[in-house]
Amino acid sequence: MISPFLRKSALALPLAALALAVSSAYAAPTQGPAGLAFYNAPAPTGAHGDLISYRTTTVNLGANAPATKAWNVLYQSTDSVGAANVVTGTVIVPTAAWAGTGERPVISYAVGTHGLAQPCAPSLQLAGGTDYETANIAAALQAGYAVLVTDYAGYTTGSTPTYLAGASQGNAVLDIVRAASQVPSVGISANAKTAIWGYSQGGQSASWAAERKASYVPNLNLVAVAAGGVPADFIATAKYLDGSNGASFLFGGVIGLAEQYPTQIPLNTLANANGQAAIARGKSQCVFESLFDLMNHSLSEYTVGNQSLDQLIAVPAINATLKAQNLGATKVPVPLYQYHGQADEFIPIEQHVDLKRKYCAKFSNVTFDVYPSEHIVTQFQAAPTVLTWLGDRFNGKSTLGTCLTLNAEPKSTANPNKGNFVVSLKSWPLVANVGLKTLGQTVNLPTTSTFTADTDITAQRLTGTLSVPNFSQSIKILGIGSQVGMKITPVGDATGTVTLDNQGQLHVHGVAKADITITSLSGLPIGSCKTVTPVEFPINFDGPVSSLGNGNLTFSGTTTFPQLKGCGVSAILSAVMSGPGQTYSFTVKPPAPRKF
């Protein structure tokens, strides 16, 4: 007969062994060290989505961002070949209580290209206030959502980002959701409604996350995905970029994929001396520095024997690796919002339209919007629409999508992508007013006013023009109200300089000149009472490049109105409307998108 003591001991042994196995497979997350020591990655030992370590941090999202709490996280994920890896990221939660129903929703925000050097990591740039995507992140936080920002694989110390390795990026976007819920006192539930939002590289990552959701994280409460500017067909996008003003994105992709697939893309044996030097530079640069360094260079300049992109693509192992990054093989299980700039000079819109067709053919619920502008502008112009669309999904509203549409297929209107990097503003709506100092009154320009310009970022040159229809406005002159007819006529082009620095800050400095003519008072023609010399409106702006797209590109200041001559009441009009100290504000906004 077995004694009760021995029976208990025999039972205790396998339980103890099981407990030991569990504890060795999953260790509780620890508080990580300060500084770059946090980025020293341990060997992965648990499951994907496990939080390894965390620490509190601060994020600098700009003056209008809401108050937040933030943490850096180090968590386990999976690369594109199925191996465990360790990824860093940032968890940001508004300090204000969630005002909606249920638990606070979560957005896993997939960033676009940041660069291959460790200081380019979004987590480091968010802390330093230099991340160019802060406007979108702040807008999501302003809506009350928790925002999770993965760095993607490769920003831990001693690593190289596996840039554009689709599955790895998608996995990192998904795994940060469970990892974030394990941060002590974070206030994020692992069961909270979750959406994914990304653009460019982030759009690729968001789409990969959408395709992998069902098999990789089946229990994630994913309700929607928004993916813009997506490089869905790697080879088509690579051919578009080679030798173009966006060549740096192709070159970064070669480095990133070679890091993930070293056997299939043996970079060290493919690169010539010029290529080896460019690789070293690329690994030390962030996105805007790399953009200008490699602009209009072809891949053949950097390969042994000057092999062209077409020759490299013909190598079976390389071809298979590039095609493995393509999207569209799997149905997206939740509503998907796709968007693209019709004038995108970096990512061809046609291949993104093809991705829509593939998803629709698999009965995915897809909405596709076409924005009128280029790549950078569209990223930020789309943000309000994206957040409204995601908000509807969080609130349980259904969407029919646009798979069934009679609208014409969009065709690219991009500027030539060989040569200078030119951002064109074609008849963008202009919201403008002029403050008359002596009268203490404001003149609002017609809502149909527009601004057209070519901003040549390469040549650092701005050329543009104002278009203001003739209009009338009620103004009190000598205490008597009168409808004053006005005409604002541009004199020559608006000209100036425009630069984009390595921190993603846009700098515009120039002047627009215009004649101002008073044509009527109280509906009665008075001749042509015109300023004797053109009014000069300085157009100065220093701020984030996101302002190009989010409607915050504003030129404001003070100017002097010259004397008015040419009519019988010119002396009176000059007395009340001329002189220094007149104020003005011109805000340029991108045109509205359309459905496809």
Coordinates of C-alpha atoms in Angstrom, one line a residue, residues 91-539:
V91 CA 3.3 52.7 -25.5
I92 CA 1.5 56.0 -25.1
V93 CA -1.7 56.5 -23.1
P94 CA -3.7 59.8 -22.6
T95 CA -3.8 60.8 -18.9
A96 CA -7.4 61.8 -19.4
A97 CA -9.9 59.0 -18.6
W98 CA -11.5 57.3 -21.6
A99 CA -14.9 59.0 -22.2
G100 CA -16.4 56.4 -24.4
T101 CA -18.1 53.1 -23.6
G102 CA -16.2 50.0 -22.7
E103 CA -12.4 49.8 -22.5
R104 CA -10.1 52.3 -24.0
P105 CA -9.5 51.4 -27.7
V106 CA -6.0 50.8 -28.9
I107 CA -4.3 51.8 -32.2
S108 CA -1.1 50.0 -33.1
Y109 CA 0.5 52.7 -35.2
A110 CA 2.9 51.4 -37.9
V111 CA 5.5 54.1 -38.7
G112 CA 6.9 54.8 -42.2
T113 CA 10.6 54.9 -43.1
H114 CA 12.8 56.3 -40.4
G115 CA 16.3 55.2 -41.4
L116 CA 18.6 52.4 -40.5
A117 CA 20.8 54.0 -37.8
Q118 CA 19.8 53.3 -34.2
P119 CA 19.2 57.0 -33.4
C120 CA 16.5 56.9 -36.1
A121 CA 14.4 54.5 -33.9
P122 CA 10.9 55.9 -33.4
S123 CA 11.1 55.3 -29.7
L124 CA 14.3 57.5 -29.5
Q125 CA 12.9 60.2 -31.8
L126 CA 9.6 60.4 -30.0
A127 CA 11.5 61.0 -26.8
G128 CA 13.7 63.6 -28.4
G129 CA 10.8 65.5 -30.2
T130 CA 12.3 64.8 -33.7
D131 CA 9.9 62.2 -35.0
Y132 CA 8.2 63.5 -38.2
E133 CA 5.0 61.5 -37.6
T134 CA 4.1 63.1 -34.3
A135 CA 1.1 65.0 -35.8
N136 CA -0.7 61.7 -36.6
I137 CA 0.2 60.1 -33.3
A138 CA -1.0 63.2 -31.4
A139 CA -4.3 63.2 -33.3
A140 CA -5.0 59.6 -32.4
L141 CA -4.2 60.4 -28.7
Q142 CA -6.4 63.5 -28.9
A143 CA -9.3 61.1 -29.9
G144 CA -8.7 59.3 -26.6
Y145 CA -7.0 56.1 -27.9
A146 CA -3.9 54.4 -26.5
V147 CA -1.2 54.4 -29.2
L148 CA 1.4 51.7 -29.6
V149 CA 4.4 52.4 -31.8
T150 CA 6.7 49.6 -32.7
D151 CA 10.3 50.4 -33.8
Y152 CA 10.2 47.2 -35.9
A153 CA 13.1 44.7 -35.6
G154 CA 16.7 45.9 -35.8
Y155 CA 17.0 48.9 -33.5
T156 CA 18.4 47.0 -30.6
T157 CA 22.1 47.6 -30.0
G158 CA 24.3 45.9 -32.6
S159 CA 21.4 45.1 -35.0
T160 CA 20.4 46.4 -38.4
P161 CA 16.7 46.9 -39.2
T162 CA 15.2 44.3 -41.5
Y163 CA 13.6 47.2 -43.4
L164 CA 10.7 46.2 -45.7
A165 CA 10.7 42.5 -44.6
G166 CA 7.0 42.4 -44.6
A167 CA 6.1 39.5 -42.2
S168 CA 8.6 40.6 -39.6
Q169 CA 7.1 44.1 -39.6
G170 CA 3.6 42.9 -39.5
N171 CA 4.4 40.6 -36.6
A172 CA 6.0 43.4 -34.6
V173 CA 2.9 45.6 -35.2
L174 CA 0.7 42.7 -33.8
D175 CA 2.9 41.6 -30.9
I176 CA 3.2 45.0 -29.3
V177 CA -0.5 44.9 -28.5
R178 CA -0.2 42.0 -26.1
A179 CA 3.2 43.3 -24.8
A180 CA 1.7 46.7 -24.0
S181 CA -1.1 45.1 -21.9
Q182 CA 1.6 43.5 -19.6
V183 CA 3.1 46.9 -18.6
P184 CA 2.1 47.3 -14.9
S185 CA -0.6 49.9 -14.4
V186 CA -0.7 50.8 -18.1
G187 CA -4.5 50.6 -18.2
I188 CA -4.6 48.7 -21.5
S189 CA -6.6 45.5 -21.8
A190 CA -5.4 42.6 -23.9
N191 CA -9.0 42.3 -25.0
A192 CA -9.6 45.9 -26.0
K193 CA -10.8 46.8 -29.4
T194 CA -7.7 47.3 -31.6
A195 CA -7.1 49.0 -34.9
I196 CA -3.9 49.2 -37.0
W197 CA -2.9 52.3 -38.9
G198 CA 0.2 52.8 -41.1
Y199 CA 1.5 54.6 -44.1
S200 CA 4.2 53.8 -46.7
Q201 CA 6.5 51.3 -44.9
G202 CA 3.8 51.5 -42.2
G203 CA 1.1 50.8 -44.8
Q204 CA 3.0 47.7 -45.9
S205 CA 3.4 46.7 -42.2
A206 CA -0.3 47.3 -41.5
S207 CA -1.3 45.2 -44.5
W208 CA 1.0 42.4 -43.5
A209 CA -0.4 42.5 -40.0
A210 CA -3.9 42.3 -41.4
E211 CA -3.1 39.3 -43.5
R212 CA -1.3 37.5 -40.7
K213 CA -3.9 38.3 -37.9
A214 CA -6.0 35.1 -38.3
S215 CA -3.1 32.7 -38.1
Y216 CA -0.7 34.6 -35.9
V217 CA -2.8 36.2 -33.3
P218 CA -6.3 34.7 -33.7
N219 CA -7.5 36.1 -30.3
L220 CA -6.6 39.7 -30.9
N221 CA -9.7 41.8 -30.9
L222 CA -8.9 43.6 -34.2
V223 CA -11.7 45.6 -35.6
A224 CA -10.1 47.6 -38.5
V225 CA -7.0 48.4 -40.4
A226 CA -6.0 51.6 -42.3
A227 CA -3.1 51.2 -44.7
G228 CA -1.9 54.0 -47.0
G229 CA 0.8 54.5 -49.7
V230 CA 1.4 50.7 -49.7
P231 CA 4.3 49.2 -51.6
A232 CA 2.3 46.0 -52.3
D233 CA 4.3 44.8 -55.3
F234 CA 8.0 44.9 -54.4
I235 CA 9.4 44.4 -57.8
A236 CA 7.1 47.0 -59.4
T237 CA 8.0 49.5 -56.7
A238 CA 11.7 48.7 -56.9
K239 CA 11.7 49.4 -60.7
Y240 CA 9.9 52.7 -60.1
L241 CA 12.4 53.8 -57.5
D242 CA 15.6 52.8 -59.2
G243 CA 17.5 55.8 -60.4
S244 CA 14.7 58.1 -59.1
N245 CA 14.5 60.9 -56.5
G246 CA 13.3 58.2 -54.1
A247 CA 16.2 55.8 -54.7
S248 CA 17.1 55.8 -51.0
F249 CA 14.0 53.7 -50.2
L250 CA 15.1 51.0 -52.7
F251 CA 18.6 51.0 -51.4
G252 CA 17.4 50.8 -47.8
G253 CA 15.2 47.9 -48.8
V254 CA 18.1 46.0 -50.3
I255 CA 20.1 46.4 -47.0
G256 CA 17.1 45.4 -44.9
L257 CA 16.1 42.4 -46.9
A258 CA 19.8 41.2 -47.1
E259 CA 19.8 41.4 -43.3
Q260 CA 16.7 39.2 -43.1
Y261 CA 17.7 36.9 -46.0
P262 CA 21.6 36.9 -46.0
T263 CA 21.8 33.7 -48.0
Q264 CA 19.3 34.7 -50.7
I265 CA 20.8 38.3 -51.0
P266 CA 24.5 38.0 -50.2
L267 CA 25.1 41.8 -50.0
N268 CA 28.8 41.7 -49.3
T269 CA 29.5 39.7 -52.5
L270 CA 27.1 41.8 -54.6
A271 CA 28.3 45.2 -53.6
N272 CA 31.3 46.9 -55.2
A273 CA 33.6 49.3 -53.3
N274 CA 31.2 52.2 -54.0
G275 CA 28.4 50.0 -52.7
Q276 CA 30.2 49.0 -49.5
A277 CA 30.8 52.7 -48.7
A278 CA 27.1 53.5 -49.4
I279 CA 26.0 50.7 -47.2
A280 CA 28.1 52.0 -44.4
R281 CA 26.6 55.5 -44.9
G282 CA 23.1 54.1 -45.1
K283 CA 23.4 52.3 -41.8
S284 CA 24.4 55.6 -40.2
Q285 CA 21.7 57.9 -41.7
C286 CA 18.1 58.7 -40.9
V287 CA 15.4 59.0 -43.6
F288 CA 15.8 62.6 -44.9
E289 CA 19.6 62.5 -44.9
S290 CA 19.5 59.3 -46.9
L291 CA 16.9 60.7 -49.2
F292 CA 19.1 63.5 -50.5
D293 CA 22.3 61.4 -50.4
L294 CA 21.1 58.8 -52.8
M295 CA 18.7 60.8 -54.9
N296 CA 18.7 59.8 -58.6
H297 CA 21.3 57.1 -58.2
S298 CA 20.8 53.7 -59.8
L299 CA 21.5 50.4 -58.0
S300 CA 23.9 49.4 -60.8
E301 CA 26.4 52.1 -59.5
Y302 CA 26.8 50.0 -56.3
T303 CA 27.0 46.4 -57.6
V304 CA 29.9 44.2 -58.7
G305 CA 30.1 44.4 -62.5
N306 CA 27.5 47.2 -62.4
Q307 CA 24.7 44.7 -62.5
S308 CA 21.4 46.4 -63.1
L309 CA 18.3 45.9 -61.0
D310 CA 16.8 43.8 -63.8
Q311 CA 19.8 41.5 -63.8
L312 CA 19.6 41.1 -60.0
I313 CA 15.9 40.4 -60.2
A314 CA 16.6 37.6 -62.7
V315 CA 18.6 35.7 -60.0
P316 CA 16.1 33.1 -58.8
A317 CA 16.9 33.4 -55.1
I318 CA 16.6 37.2 -55.2
N319 CA 13.5 37.1 -57.3
A320 CA 11.8 34.7 -54.9
T321 CA 12.8 36.8 -51.9
L322 CA 11.4 40.0 -53.4
K323 CA 8.2 38.3 -54.4
A324 CA 7.8 36.9 -50.9
Q325 CA 7.2 40.5 -49.7
N326 CA 4.2 40.9 -52.0
L327 CA 0.8 41.4 -50.5
G328 CA -2.7 40.2 -51.5
A329 CA -2.5 36.4 -51.0
T330 CA -4.8 36.4 -48.0
K331 CA -8.2 37.8 -47.2
V332 CA -8.2 40.6 -44.7
P333 CA -10.6 39.5 -41.9
V334 CA -11.7 43.0 -40.8
P335 CA -12.7 46.2 -42.7
L336 CA -9.8 47.8 -44.5
Y337 CA -9.3 51.4 -45.4
Q338 CA -6.7 51.9 -48.2
Y339 CA -5.6 55.3 -49.5
H340 CA -3.0 56.6 -51.8
G341 CA -1.8 59.9 -53.3
Q342 CA -2.6 60.2 -57.0
A343 CA 0.6 62.3 -57.5
D344 CA 2.8 59.9 -55.4
E345 CA 6.3 60.2 -56.7
F346 CA 7.7 57.3 -54.5
I347 CA 5.2 54.5 -54.5
P348 CA 3.2 53.9 -57.7
I349 CA -0.5 54.1 -57.2
E350 CA -1.3 51.5 -59.9
Q351 CA 0.2 48.6 -57.9
H352 CA -1.8 49.6 -54.8
V353 CA -5.0 49.6 -56.9
D354 CA -4.0 46.1 -58.0
L355 CA -3.8 45.1 -54.3
K356 CA -7.3 46.4 -53.8
R357 CA -8.5 44.2 -56.6
K358 CA -6.8 41.1 -55.0
Y359 CA -8.4 41.8 -51.6
C360 CA -11.8 42.4 -53.2
A361 CA -11.6 39.2 -55.1
K362 CA -11.1 37.4 -51.8
F363 CA -14.3 39.2 -50.5
S364 CA -12.4 41.5 -48.1
N365 CA -14.3 44.6 -47.0
V366 CA -12.2 47.4 -48.6
T367 CA -12.7 51.1 -48.9
F368 CA -10.2 52.9 -51.2
D369 CA -9.7 56.7 -51.2
V370 CA -7.6 58.6 -53.7
Y371 CA -6.0 61.8 -52.5
P372 CA -4.8 64.4 -55.0
S373 CA -1.3 65.0 -53.7
E374 CA 2.1 63.4 -53.5
H375 CA 3.5 60.9 -51.0
I376 CA 4.5 63.1 -48.0
V377 CA 1.4 65.3 -48.2
T378 CA -1.0 62.4 -48.4
Q379 CA 0.4 60.8 -45.2
F380 CA -0.9 63.7 -43.1
Q381 CA -3.8 64.9 -45.2
A382 CA -5.5 61.6 -44.7
A383 CA -5.2 61.5 -40.9
P384 CA -8.6 63.1 -40.1
T385 CA -10.4 60.8 -42.5
V386 CA -8.5 57.8 -41.2
L387 CA -9.4 58.6 -37.5
T388 CA -13.1 59.2 -38.4
W389 CA -13.2 55.9 -40.2
L390 CA -11.5 54.0 -37.4
G391 CA -13.8 55.7 -34.9
D392 CA -16.8 54.3 -36.7
R393 CA -15.3 50.8 -36.6
F394 CA -14.6 51.2 -32.8
N395 CA -18.2 52.2 -32.4
G396 CA -19.5 49.2 -34.2
K397 CA -20.7 50.9 -37.4
S398 CA -20.8 48.8 -40.5
T399 CA -19.2 49.8 -43.8
L400 CA -20.0 48.6 -47.3
G401 CA -16.6 49.4 -48.8
T402 CA -16.0 50.4 -52.4
C403 CA -15.2 47.0 -54.0
L404 CA -18.3 47.6 -56.1
T405 CA -17.7 51.0 -57.7
L406 CA -18.4 52.7 -61.0
N407 CA -15.7 55.4 -60.4
A408 CA -12.8 55.5 -62.9
E409 CA -9.6 53.8 -61.9
P410 CA -7.1 56.4 -60.8
K411 CA -4.1 57.1 -63.0
S412 CA -0.9 58.6 -61.7
T413 CA -0.5 62.4 -61.9
A414 CA 2.9 62.4 -60.3
N415 CA 5.7 64.7 -61.3
P416 CA 8.6 63.0 -63.1
N417 CA 10.5 61.0 -60.5
K418 CA 13.8 61.3 -62.3
G419 CA 15.5 64.5 -61.4
N420 CA 14.6 67.1 -58.7
F421 CA 12.2 66.3 -55.9
V422 CA 9.3 68.7 -56.6
V423 CA 6.1 68.9 -54.6
S424 CA 3.4 70.6 -56.6
L425 CA 0.4 72.4 -55.0
K426 CA -2.1 72.5 -57.8
S427 CA -5.0 75.0 -57.1
W428 CA -5.0 74.2 -53.4
P429 CA -7.7 75.9 -51.4
L430 CA -6.6 79.1 -49.7
V431 CA -8.2 80.2 -46.4
A432 CA -7.0 83.8 -46.1
N433 CA -7.8 87.1 -44.4
V434 CA -6.4 90.6 -44.1
G435 CA -6.7 92.7 -41.0
L436 CA -7.0 96.5 -41.6
K437 CA -5.2 98.2 -38.8
T438 CA -6.9 101.7 -38.9
L439 CA -10.4 100.4 -39.3
G440 CA -9.9 97.5 -36.9
Q441 CA -11.7 95.2 -39.3
T442 CA -11.0 91.9 -41.1
V443 CA -11.4 91.2 -44.8
N444 CA -12.0 87.6 -45.6
L445 CA -10.9 86.4 -49.0
P446 CA -13.4 84.4 -51.1
T447 CA -13.6 80.7 -50.2
T448 CA -12.8 79.9 -53.9
S449 CA -9.3 81.5 -53.5
T450 CA -6.4 79.1 -54.4
F451 CA -2.7 78.8 -54.2
T452 CA -0.6 77.0 -56.9
A453 CA 3.1 76.4 -56.4
D454 CA 6.0 74.1 -57.3
T455 CA 8.2 73.6 -54.3
D456 CA 11.5 72.2 -55.6
I457 CA 13.0 70.6 -52.6
T458 CA 16.2 69.7 -54.4
A459 CA 16.9 73.2 -55.8
Q460 CA 15.5 74.7 -52.6
R461 CA 13.2 77.0 -54.8
L462 CA 9.6 78.0 -54.4
T463 CA 7.6 79.4 -57.3
G464 CA 3.8 80.0 -57.0
T465 CA 0.9 82.2 -57.5
L466 CA -2.3 83.3 -55.7
S467 CA -5.7 83.3 -57.4
V468 CA -8.3 85.4 -55.7
P469 CA -11.7 86.1 -57.5
N470 CA -13.1 89.6 -57.4
F471 CA -15.3 90.0 -54.3
S472 CA -17.1 92.5 -52.1
Q473 CA -17.3 92.7 -48.3
S474 CA -19.1 94.9 -45.8
I475 CA -16.7 97.4 -44.3
K476 CA -17.5 100.4 -42.1
I477 CA -15.7 103.5 -43.4
L478 CA -16.1 106.7 -41.3
G479 CA -18.7 104.8 -39.3
I480 CA -20.8 104.1 -42.4
G481 CA -21.3 100.5 -43.5
S482 CA -20.6 99.9 -47.2
Q483 CA -20.2 97.0 -49.5
V484 CA -16.7 97.4 -50.8
G485 CA -15.8 95.8 -54.1
M486 CA -12.2 94.5 -54.2
K487 CA -9.8 93.0 -56.6
I488 CA -6.5 91.3 -55.6
T489 CA -4.2 90.8 -58.6
P490 CA -0.9 88.9 -58.3
V491 CA 2.2 90.8 -59.6
G492 CA 4.6 88.1 -60.9
D493 CA 5.1 84.8 -59.1
A494 CA 5.4 84.3 -55.4
T495 CA 9.1 83.3 -55.0
G496 CA 11.3 82.1 -52.3
T497 CA 13.4 79.3 -50.9
V498 CA 12.2 76.0 -49.5
T499 CA 14.3 73.4 -47.6
L500 CA 13.6 70.2 -45.7
D501 CA 16.1 69.4 -43.0
N502 CA 17.2 66.1 -41.6
Q503 CA 14.7 66.3 -38.7
G504 CA 11.8 66.6 -41.1
Q505 CA 11.3 70.4 -40.6
L506 CA 10.1 72.4 -43.5
H507 CA 11.4 75.9 -44.0
V508 CA 9.8 78.3 -46.5
H509 CA 10.9 81.9 -46.9
G510 CA 9.7 84.2 -49.7
V511 CA 7.3 86.9 -50.8
A512 CA 4.1 87.2 -52.8
K513 CA 3.2 90.6 -54.3
A514 CA -0.2 91.8 -55.3
D515 CA -2.0 94.9 -56.4
I516 CA -5.1 95.7 -54.3
T517 CA -7.9 97.6 -56.1
I518 CA -11.1 99.1 -54.7
T519 CA -13.6 98.9 -57.5
S520 CA -16.9 100.0 -55.9
L521 CA -18.5 101.4 -52.8
S522 CA -22.1 100.3 -51.9
G523 CA -22.4 98.8 -55.3
L524 CA -21.5 102.0 -57.1
P525 CA -18.4 101.9 -59.4
I526 CA -15.7 104.4 -58.4
G527 CA -13.1 103.7 -61.1
S528 CA -9.9 101.9 -60.2
C529 CA -8.5 102.9 -56.8
K530 CA -5.3 100.8 -56.8
T531 CA -2.2 100.7 -54.6
V532 CA 0.5 102.7 -56.1
T533 CA 3.0 99.9 -55.7
P534 CA 2.3 96.2 -55.0
V535 CA 1.6 95.0 -51.5
E536 CA 4.3 92.6 -50.3
F537 CA 3.2 89.6 -48.3
P538 CA 6.1 87.7 -46.7
I539 CA 5.5 84.0 -46.9

